[in-house]
PDB file of C-alpha atoms in Angstrom:
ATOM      1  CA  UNK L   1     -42.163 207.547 -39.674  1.00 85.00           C
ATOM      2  CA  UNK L   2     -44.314 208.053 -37.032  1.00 94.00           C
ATOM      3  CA  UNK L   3     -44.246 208.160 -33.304  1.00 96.00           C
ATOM      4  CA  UNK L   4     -46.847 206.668 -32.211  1.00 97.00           C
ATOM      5  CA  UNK L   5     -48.824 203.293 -33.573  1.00 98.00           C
ATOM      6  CA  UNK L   6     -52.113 201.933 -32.202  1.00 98.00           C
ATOM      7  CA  UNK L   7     -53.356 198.821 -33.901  1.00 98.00           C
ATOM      8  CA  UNK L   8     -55.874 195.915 -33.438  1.00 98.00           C
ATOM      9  CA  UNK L   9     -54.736 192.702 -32.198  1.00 98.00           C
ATOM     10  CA  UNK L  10     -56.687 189.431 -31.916  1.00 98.00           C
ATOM     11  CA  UNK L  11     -56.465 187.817 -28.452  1.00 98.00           C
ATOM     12  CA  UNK L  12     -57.092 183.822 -29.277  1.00 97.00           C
ATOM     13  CA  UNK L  13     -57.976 182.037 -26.058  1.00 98.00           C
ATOM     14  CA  UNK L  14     -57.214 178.314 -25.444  1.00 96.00           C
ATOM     15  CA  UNK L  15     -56.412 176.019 -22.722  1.00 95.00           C
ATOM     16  CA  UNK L  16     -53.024 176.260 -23.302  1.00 95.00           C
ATOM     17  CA  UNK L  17     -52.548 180.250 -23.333  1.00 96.00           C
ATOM     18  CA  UNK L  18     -53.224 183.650 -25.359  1.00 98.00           C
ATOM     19  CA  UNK L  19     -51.762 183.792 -28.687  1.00 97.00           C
ATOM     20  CA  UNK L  20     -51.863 187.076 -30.309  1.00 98.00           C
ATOM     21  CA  UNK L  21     -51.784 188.300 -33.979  1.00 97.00           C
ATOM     22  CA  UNK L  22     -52.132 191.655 -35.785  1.00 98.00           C
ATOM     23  CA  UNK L  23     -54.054 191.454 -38.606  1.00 97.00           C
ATOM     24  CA  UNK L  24     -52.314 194.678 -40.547  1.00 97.00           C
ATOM     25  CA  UNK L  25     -49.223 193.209 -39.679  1.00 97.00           C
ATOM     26  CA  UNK L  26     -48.508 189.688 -41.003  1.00 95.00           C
ATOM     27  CA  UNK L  27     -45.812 187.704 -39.218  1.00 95.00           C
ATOM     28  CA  UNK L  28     -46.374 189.695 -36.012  1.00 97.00           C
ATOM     29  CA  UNK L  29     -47.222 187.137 -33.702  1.00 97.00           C
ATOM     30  CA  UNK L  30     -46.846 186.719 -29.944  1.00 97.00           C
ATOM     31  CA  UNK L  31     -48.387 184.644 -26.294  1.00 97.00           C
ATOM     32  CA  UNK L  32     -49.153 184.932 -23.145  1.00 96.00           C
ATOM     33  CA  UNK L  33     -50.121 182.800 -20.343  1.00 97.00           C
ATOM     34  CA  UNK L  34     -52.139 185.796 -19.170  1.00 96.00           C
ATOM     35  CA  UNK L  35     -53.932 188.800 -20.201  1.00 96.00           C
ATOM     36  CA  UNK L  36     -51.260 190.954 -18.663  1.00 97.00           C
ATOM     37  CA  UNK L  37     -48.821 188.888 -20.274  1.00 97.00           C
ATOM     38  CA  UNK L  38     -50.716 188.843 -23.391  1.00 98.00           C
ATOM     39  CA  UNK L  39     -50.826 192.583 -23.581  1.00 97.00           C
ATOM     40  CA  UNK L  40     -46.902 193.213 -22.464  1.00 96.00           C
ATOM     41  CA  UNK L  41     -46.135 190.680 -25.272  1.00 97.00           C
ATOM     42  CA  UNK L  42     -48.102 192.175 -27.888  1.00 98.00           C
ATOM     43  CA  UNK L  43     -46.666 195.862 -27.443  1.00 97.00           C
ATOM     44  CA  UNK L  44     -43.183 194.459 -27.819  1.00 96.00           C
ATOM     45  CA  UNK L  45     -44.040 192.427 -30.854  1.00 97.00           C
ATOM     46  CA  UNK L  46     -45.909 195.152 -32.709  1.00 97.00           C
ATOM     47  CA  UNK L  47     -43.053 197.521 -31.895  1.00 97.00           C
ATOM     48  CA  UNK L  48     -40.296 195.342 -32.690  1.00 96.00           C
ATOM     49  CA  UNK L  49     -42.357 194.398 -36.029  1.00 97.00           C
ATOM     50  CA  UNK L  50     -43.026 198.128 -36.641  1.00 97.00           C
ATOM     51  CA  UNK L  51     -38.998 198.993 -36.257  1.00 96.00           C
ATOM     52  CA  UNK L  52     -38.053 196.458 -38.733  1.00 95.00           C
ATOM     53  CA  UNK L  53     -40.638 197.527 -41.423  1.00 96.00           C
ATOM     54  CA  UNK L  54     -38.770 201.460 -40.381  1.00 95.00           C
ATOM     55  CA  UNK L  55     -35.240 200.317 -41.000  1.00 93.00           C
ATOM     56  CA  UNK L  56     -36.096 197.996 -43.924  1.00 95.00           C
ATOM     57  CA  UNK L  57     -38.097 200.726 -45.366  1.00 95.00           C
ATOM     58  CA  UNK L  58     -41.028 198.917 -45.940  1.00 96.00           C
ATOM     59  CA  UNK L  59     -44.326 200.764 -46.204  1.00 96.00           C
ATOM     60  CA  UNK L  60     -46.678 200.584 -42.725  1.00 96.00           C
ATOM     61  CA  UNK L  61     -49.700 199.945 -43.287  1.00 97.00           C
ATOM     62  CA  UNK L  62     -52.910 202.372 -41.902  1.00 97.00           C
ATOM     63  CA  UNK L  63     -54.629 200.334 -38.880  1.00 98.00           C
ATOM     64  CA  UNK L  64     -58.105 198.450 -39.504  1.00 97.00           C
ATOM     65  CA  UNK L  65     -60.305 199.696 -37.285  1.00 97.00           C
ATOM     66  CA  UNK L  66     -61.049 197.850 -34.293  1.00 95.00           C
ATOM     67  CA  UNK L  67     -65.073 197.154 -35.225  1.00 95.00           C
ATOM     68  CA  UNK L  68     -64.594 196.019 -38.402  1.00 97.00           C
ATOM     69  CA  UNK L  69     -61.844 192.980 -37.450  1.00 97.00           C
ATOM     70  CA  UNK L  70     -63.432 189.801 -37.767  1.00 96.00           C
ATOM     71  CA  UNK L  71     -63.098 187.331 -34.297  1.00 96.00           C
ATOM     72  CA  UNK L  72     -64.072 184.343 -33.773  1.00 96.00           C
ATOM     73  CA  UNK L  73     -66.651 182.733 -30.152  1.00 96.00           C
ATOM     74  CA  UNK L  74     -63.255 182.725 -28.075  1.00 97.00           C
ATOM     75  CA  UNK L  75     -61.117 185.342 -29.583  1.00 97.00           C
ATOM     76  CA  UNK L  76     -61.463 189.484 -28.783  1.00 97.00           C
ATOM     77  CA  UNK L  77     -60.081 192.480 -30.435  1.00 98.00           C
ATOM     78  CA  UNK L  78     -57.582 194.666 -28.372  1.00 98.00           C
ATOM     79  CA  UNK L  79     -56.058 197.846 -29.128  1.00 98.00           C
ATOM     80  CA  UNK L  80     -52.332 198.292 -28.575  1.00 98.00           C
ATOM     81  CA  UNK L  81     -50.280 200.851 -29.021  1.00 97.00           C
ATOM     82  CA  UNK L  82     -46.312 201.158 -29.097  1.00 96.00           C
ATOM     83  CA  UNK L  83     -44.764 205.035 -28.785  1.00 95.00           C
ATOM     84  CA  UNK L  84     -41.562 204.147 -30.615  1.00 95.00           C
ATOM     85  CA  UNK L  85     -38.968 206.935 -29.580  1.00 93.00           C
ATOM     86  CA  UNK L  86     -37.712 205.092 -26.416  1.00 92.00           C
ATOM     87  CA  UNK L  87     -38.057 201.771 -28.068  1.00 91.00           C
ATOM     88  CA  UNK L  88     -35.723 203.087 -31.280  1.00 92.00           C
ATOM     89  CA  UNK L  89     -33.307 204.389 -28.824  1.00 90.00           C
ATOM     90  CA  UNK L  90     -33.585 200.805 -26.531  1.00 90.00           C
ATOM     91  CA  UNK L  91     -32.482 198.866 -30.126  1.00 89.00           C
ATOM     92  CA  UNK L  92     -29.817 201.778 -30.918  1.00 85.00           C
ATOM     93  CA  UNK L  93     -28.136 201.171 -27.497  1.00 84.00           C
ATOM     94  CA  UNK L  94     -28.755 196.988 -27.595  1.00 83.00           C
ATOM     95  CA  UNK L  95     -25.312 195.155 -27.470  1.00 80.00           C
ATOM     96  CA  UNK L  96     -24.054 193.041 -30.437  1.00 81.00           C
ATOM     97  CA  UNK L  97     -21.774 190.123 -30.095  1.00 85.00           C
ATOM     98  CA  UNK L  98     -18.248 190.523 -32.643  1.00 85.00           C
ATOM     99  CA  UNK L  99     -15.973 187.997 -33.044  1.00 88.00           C
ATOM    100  CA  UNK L 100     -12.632 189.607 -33.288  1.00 87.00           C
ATOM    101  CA  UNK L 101      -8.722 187.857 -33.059  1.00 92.00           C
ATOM    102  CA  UNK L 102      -5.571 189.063 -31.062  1.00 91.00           C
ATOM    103  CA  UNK L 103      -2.189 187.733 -30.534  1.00 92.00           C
ATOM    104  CA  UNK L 104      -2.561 185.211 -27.693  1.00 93.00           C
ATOM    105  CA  UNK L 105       0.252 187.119 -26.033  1.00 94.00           C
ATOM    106  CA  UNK L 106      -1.938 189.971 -25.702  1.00 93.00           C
ATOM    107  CA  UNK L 107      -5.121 188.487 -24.719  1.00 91.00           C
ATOM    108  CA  UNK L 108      -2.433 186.735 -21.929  1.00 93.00           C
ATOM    109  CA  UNK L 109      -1.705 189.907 -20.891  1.00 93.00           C
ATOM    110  CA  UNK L 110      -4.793 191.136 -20.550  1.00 92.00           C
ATOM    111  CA  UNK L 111      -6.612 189.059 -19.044  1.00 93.00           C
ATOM    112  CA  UNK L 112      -4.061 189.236 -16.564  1.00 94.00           C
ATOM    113  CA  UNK L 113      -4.421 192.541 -16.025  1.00 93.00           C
ATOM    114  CA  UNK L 114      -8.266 192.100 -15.988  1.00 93.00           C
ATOM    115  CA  UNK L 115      -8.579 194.268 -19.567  1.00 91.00           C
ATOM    116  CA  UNK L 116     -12.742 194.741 -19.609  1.00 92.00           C
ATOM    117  CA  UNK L 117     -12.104 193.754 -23.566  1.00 90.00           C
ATOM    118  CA  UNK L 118     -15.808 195.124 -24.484  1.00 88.00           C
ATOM    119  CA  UNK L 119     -14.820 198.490 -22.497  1.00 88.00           C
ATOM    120  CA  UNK L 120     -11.474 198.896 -24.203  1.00 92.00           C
ATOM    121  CA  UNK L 121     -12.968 198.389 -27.928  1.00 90.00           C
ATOM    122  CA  UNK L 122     -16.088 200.645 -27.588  1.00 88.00           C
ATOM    123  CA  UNK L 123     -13.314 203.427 -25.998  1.00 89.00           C
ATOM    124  CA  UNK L 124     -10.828 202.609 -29.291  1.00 91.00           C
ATOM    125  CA  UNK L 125     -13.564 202.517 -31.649  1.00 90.00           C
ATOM    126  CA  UNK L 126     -15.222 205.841 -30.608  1.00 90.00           C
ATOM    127  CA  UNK L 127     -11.774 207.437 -30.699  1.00 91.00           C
ATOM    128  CA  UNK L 128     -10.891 206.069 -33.962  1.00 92.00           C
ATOM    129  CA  UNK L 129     -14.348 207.259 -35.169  1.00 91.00           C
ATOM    130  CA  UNK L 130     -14.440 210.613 -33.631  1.00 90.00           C
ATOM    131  CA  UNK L 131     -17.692 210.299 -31.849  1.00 88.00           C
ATOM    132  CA  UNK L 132     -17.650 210.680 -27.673  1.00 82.00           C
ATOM    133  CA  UNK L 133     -21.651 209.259 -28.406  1.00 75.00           C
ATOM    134  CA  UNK L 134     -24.129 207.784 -30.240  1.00 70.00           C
ATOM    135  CA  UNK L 135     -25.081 210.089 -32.886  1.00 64.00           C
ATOM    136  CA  UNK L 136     -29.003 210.323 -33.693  1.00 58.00           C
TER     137      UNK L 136
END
């Protein structure tokens, strides 16, 4: 697992927008109204793309390089590149919905005492587990 990824991405121009795709990475596919937007859009993508090949264990592939990708009259080849560290930790920290039951006596009470229910399990659940953090 590496760090840092740079890969080619073809930038498809059309009336209607900038839709992006990374031909070493199949599925990974974004737009953008702009190229700004374009580019933001593609670094997320790829990096999102990359982290689920990481924690499904799936082999990444090497990058193409950039001269020999194939474009089309209105399309142009872009390099992007996604340093992964701060966007693992961004996906370790993301929030996750659970659906969870309580006596409706105690959600009463609670809500009358205006419980932060989210606040309350994350503080039971790290005591229950031992941890005071988010182990790495």
């Amino acid at each position: 697992m590496k760090d840092r990824y740079v890969y080619p991405a073809v930038f498809d121009y059309a009336d209607d927008g900038i839709s992006v795709e990374f031909p070493d990475l199949p599925g990974a596919l974004t737009c953008g109204d702009t190229d700004e937007e374009a580019l933001c859009m593609a670094r997320e993508c790829m990096a999102l793309h990359i982290y689920g090949m990481e924690q499904d264990g799936d082999a990444i592939p090497q990058p193409t390089r950039s001269i020999d990708v194939q474009t089309a009259a209105n399309q142009t080849v872009v390099l992007i590149e996604a340093w992964m560290p701060p966007f693992r930790d961004e996906m370790a920290e993301k929030a996750v919905k659970k659906t969870l039951t309580i006596p409706k006596w105690l959600d009463e009470l609670a809500v009358e005492n205006n419980v932060n229910f989210s606040r309350v399990l994350q503080d039971g659940l790290k005591t229950h587990l031992g941890v005071t953090e988010r182990k790495k």
